[in-house]
Tab-separated table of C-alpha atoms in Angstrom:
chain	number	residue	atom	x	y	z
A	1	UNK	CA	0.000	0.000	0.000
A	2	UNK	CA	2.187	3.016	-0.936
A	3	UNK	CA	2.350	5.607	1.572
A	4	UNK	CA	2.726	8.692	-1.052
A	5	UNK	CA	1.543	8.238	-4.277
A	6	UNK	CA	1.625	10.388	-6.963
A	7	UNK	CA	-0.192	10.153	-10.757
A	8	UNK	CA	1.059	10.354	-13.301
A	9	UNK	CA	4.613	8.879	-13.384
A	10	UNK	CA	5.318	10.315	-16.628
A	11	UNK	CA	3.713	13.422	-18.219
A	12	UNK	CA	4.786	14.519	-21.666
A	13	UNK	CA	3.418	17.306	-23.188
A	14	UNK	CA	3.378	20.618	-25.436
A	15	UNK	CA	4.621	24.105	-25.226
A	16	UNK	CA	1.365	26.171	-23.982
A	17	UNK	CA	-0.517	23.210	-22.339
A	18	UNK	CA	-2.128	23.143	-18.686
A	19	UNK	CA	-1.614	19.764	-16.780
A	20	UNK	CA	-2.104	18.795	-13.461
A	21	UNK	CA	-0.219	16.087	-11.201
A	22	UNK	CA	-2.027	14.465	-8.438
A	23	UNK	CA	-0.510	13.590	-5.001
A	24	UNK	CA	-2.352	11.578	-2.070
A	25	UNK	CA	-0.910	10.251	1.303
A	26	UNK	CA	-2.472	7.304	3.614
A	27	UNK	CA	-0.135	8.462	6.246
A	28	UNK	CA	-2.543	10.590	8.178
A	29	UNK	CA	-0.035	13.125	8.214
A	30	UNK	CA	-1.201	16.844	7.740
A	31	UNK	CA	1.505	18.491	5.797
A	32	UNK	CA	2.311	18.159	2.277
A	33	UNK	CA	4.809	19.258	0.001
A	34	UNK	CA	5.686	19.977	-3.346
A	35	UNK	CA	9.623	19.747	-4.802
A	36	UNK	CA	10.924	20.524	-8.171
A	37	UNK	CA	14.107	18.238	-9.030
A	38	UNK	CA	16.038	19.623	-11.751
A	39	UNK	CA	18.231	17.789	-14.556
A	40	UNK	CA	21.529	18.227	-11.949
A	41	UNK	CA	19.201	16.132	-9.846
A	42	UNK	CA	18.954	19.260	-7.502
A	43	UNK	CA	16.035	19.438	-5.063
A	44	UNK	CA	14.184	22.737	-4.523
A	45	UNK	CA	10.915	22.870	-2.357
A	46	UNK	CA	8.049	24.956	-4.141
A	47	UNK	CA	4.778	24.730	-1.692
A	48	UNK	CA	3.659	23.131	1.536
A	49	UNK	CA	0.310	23.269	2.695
A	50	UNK	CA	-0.753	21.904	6.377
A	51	UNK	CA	-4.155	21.135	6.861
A	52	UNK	CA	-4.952	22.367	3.400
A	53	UNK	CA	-3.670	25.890	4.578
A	54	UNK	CA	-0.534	26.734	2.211
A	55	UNK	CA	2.440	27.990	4.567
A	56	UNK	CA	5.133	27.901	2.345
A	57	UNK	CA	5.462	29.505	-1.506
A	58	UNK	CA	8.970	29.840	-2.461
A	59	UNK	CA	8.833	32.584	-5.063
A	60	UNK	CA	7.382	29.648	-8.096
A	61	UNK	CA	5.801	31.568	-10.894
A	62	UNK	CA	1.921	31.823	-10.467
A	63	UNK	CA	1.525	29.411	-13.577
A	64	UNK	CA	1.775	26.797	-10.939
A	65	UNK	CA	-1.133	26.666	-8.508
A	66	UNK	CA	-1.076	23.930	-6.020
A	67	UNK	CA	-4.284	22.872	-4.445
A	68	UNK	CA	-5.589	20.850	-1.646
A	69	UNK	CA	-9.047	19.698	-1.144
A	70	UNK	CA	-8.207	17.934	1.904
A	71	UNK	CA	-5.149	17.006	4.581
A	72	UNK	CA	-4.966	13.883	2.240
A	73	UNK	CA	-4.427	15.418	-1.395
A	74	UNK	CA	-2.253	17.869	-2.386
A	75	UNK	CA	-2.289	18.457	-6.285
A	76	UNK	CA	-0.246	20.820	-8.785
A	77	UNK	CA	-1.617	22.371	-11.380
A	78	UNK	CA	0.735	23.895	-14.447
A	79	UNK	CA	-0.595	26.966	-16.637
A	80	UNK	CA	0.887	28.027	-20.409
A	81	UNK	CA	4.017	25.089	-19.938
A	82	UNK	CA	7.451	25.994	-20.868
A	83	UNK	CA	10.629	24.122	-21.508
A	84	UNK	CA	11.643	25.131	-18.302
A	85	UNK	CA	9.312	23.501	-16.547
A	86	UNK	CA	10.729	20.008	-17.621
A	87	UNK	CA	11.584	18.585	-14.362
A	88	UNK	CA	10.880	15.718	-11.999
A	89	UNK	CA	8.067	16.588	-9.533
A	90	UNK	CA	7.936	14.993	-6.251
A	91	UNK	CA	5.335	15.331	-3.646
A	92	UNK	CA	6.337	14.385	0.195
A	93	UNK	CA	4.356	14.521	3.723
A	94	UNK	CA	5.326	15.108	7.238
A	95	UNK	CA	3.324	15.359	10.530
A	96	UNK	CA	3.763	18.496	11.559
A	97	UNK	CA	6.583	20.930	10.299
A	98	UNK	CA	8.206	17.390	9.895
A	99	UNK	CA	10.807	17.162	12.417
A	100	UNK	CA	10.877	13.261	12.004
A	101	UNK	CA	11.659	13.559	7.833
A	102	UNK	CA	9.519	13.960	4.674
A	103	UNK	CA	7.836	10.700	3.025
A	104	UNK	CA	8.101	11.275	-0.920
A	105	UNK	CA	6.310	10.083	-3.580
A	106	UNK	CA	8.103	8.513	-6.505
A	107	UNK	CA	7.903	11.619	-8.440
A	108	UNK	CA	6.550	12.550	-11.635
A	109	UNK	CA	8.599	13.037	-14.803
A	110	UNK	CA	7.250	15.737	-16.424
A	111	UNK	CA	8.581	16.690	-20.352
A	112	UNK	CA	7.916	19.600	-21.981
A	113	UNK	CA	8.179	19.946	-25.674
B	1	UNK	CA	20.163	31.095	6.062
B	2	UNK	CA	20.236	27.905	5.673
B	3	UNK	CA	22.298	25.825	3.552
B	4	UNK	CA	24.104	22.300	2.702
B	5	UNK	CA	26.759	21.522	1.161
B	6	UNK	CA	27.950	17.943	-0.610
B	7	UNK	CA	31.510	18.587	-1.767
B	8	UNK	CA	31.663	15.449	-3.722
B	9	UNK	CA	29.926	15.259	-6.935
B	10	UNK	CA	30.553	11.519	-7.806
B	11	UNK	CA	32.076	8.602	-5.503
B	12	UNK	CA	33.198	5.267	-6.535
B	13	UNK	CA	33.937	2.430	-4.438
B	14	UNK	CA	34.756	-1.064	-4.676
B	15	UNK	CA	32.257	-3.279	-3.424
B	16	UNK	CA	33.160	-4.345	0.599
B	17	UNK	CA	34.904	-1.416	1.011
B	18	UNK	CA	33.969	1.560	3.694
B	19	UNK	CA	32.151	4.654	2.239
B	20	UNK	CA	31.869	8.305	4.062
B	21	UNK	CA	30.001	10.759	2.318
B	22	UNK	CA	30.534	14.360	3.432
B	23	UNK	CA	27.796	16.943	4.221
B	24	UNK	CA	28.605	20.403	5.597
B	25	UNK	CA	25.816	22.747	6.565
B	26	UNK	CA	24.935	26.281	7.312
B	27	UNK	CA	22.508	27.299	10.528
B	28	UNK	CA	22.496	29.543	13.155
B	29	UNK	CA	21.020	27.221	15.396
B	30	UNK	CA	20.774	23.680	16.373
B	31	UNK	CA	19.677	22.011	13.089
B	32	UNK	CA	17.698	18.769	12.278
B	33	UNK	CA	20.085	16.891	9.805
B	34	UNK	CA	18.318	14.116	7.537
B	35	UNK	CA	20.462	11.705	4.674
B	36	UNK	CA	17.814	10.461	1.810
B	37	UNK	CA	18.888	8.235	-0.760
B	38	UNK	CA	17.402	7.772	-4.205
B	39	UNK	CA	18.096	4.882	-6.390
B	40	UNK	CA	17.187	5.409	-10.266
B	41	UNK	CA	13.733	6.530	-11.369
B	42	UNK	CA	12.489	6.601	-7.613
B	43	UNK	CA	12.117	8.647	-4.893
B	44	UNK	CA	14.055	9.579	-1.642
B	45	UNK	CA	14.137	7.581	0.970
B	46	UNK	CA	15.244	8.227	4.678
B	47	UNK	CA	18.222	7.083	5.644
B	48	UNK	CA	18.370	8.792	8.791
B	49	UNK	CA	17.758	11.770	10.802
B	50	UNK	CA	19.578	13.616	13.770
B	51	UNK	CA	17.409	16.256	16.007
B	52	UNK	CA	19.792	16.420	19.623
B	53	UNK	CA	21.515	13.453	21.894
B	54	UNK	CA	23.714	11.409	21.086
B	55	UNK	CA	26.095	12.400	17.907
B	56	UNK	CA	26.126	9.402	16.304
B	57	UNK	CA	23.082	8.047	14.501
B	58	UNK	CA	21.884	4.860	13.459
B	59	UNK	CA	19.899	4.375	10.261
B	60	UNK	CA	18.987	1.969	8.034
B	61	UNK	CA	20.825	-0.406	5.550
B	62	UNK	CA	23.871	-0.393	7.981
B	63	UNK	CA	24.373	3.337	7.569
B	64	UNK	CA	25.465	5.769	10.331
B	65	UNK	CA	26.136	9.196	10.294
B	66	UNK	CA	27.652	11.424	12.882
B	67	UNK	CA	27.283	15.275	13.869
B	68	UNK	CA	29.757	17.260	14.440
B	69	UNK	CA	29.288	20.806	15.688
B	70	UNK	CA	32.187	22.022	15.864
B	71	UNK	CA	32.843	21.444	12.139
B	72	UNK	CA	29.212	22.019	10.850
B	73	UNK	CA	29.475	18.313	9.518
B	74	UNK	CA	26.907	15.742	9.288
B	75	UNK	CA	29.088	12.473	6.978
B	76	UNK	CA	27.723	9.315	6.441
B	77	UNK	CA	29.504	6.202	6.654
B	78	UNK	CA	28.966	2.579	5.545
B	79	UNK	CA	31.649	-0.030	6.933
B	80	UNK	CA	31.164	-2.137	3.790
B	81	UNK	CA	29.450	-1.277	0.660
B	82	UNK	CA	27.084	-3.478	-1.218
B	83	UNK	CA	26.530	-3.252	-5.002
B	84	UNK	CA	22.983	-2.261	-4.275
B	85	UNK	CA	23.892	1.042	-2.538
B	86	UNK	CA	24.877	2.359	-5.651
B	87	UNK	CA	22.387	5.411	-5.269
B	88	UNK	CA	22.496	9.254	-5.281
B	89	UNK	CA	22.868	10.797	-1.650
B	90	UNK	CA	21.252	13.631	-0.323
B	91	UNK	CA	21.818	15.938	2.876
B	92	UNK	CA	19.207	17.795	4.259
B	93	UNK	CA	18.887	20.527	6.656
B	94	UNK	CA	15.750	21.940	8.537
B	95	UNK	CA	14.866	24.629	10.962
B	96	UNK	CA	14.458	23.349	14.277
B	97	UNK	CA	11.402	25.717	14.733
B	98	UNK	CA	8.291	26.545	13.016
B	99	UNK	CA	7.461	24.893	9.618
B	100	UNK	CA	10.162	23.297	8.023
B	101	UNK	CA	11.206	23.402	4.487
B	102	UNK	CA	14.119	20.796	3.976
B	103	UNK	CA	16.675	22.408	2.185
B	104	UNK	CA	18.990	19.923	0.455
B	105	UNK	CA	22.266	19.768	-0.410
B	106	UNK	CA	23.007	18.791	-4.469
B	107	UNK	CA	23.856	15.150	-3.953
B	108	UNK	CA	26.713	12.369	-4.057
B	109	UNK	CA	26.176	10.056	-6.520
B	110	UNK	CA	27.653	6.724	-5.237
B	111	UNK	CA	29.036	4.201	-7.865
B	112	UNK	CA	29.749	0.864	-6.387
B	113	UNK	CA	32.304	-1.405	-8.684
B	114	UNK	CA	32.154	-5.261	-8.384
């Protein structure tokens, strides 16, 4: 039963599009998180909502709009795509502000072309 | 503000032989330290995590890692590799208070030879 789960795995799509990638935890824990890893394989966190209340946005352009319905569900949505945005997309949880690590996802590889 | 710092890029080993990966970090205060590891096409897994006690912490897969004050370190050691650690590293650093936002360091990717 996977603990973080994220759909899709792969996402490849066109200059211009909107997607969205969905993220949902069975942990019970009431933060989530969004993080951008780039092609160096460098980790950057965009969002974190707890309780569906967003308390972190670290300067991401407004093309990306995260959402969360419930403590469960945390999902990313991605306006007018651009090359840049080609990245691997991983969603984690914590309890709290996750003094005992972040659970990730397996990430979502998103291509832009 | 925060910061981590992985000073090797790439590390290869021979398989059975010890392993320390270096992690330096930047925080004004007492920091929690965390080493993920992420095999190929998946995502990061805990290793393991240091908050306060006792400097030198157990995690899984026969890893330690010890914290050093003194020198802003947090390395993680294996006493004998295994092929299947071959694996990109992380370091992570979070504020002790308040909401944390792990800030990572840029990785170590392990190669393990036979």
């Amino acid at each position: 039963d996977t603990a973080v789960s994220q759909t899709p795995k792969y996402l490849v799509t066109q200059m211009g599009n909107d997607k969205s990638i969905k993220c949902e935890q069975n942990l019970g824990h009431d933060t989530m998180y969004w993080y951008k890893q780039d092609s160096k394989k460098f980790l950057k966190i965009m969002f974190s909502y707890n309780n569906k209340e967003l308390i972190i946005n670290e300067t991401v352009p407004n093309r990306f709009s995260p959402k969360s319905p419930d403590k469960a569900h945390l999902n990313l949505h991605i306006n007018s795509l651009e090359l840049g945005d080609s990245a691997v997309y991983f969603c984690a949880s914590s309890q709290g502000p996750g003094g005992d690590g972040y659970t990730f996802g397996s990430g979502t590889r998103l291509t832009v072309v | 503000a925060q910061s981590v710092t992985q000073p090797d890029i790439h590390i290869t080993v021979s398989e059975g032989a010890s392993l320390e990966l270096r992690c330096n970090y930047s925080y004004g205060a007492t920091p929690y330290l965390f080493w993920y590891v992420q095999s190929p096409g998946q995502g990061l897994q805990l290793l393991l995590k240091y908050f306060s006690g006792d400097t030198l912490v157990q995690g899984i897969k026969g890893f330690e890692a010890e914290f050093k004050r003194s020198q802003s370190s947090f390395n993680l050691r294996k006493p004998s590799v295994h092929w299947s650690d071959a694996a990109e590293y992380f370091c992570a650093v979070g504020n002790s208070g308040g909401y944390n936002k792990l800030i990572f360091g840029a990785g170590t990717r392990l190669a393990v030879h036979p």
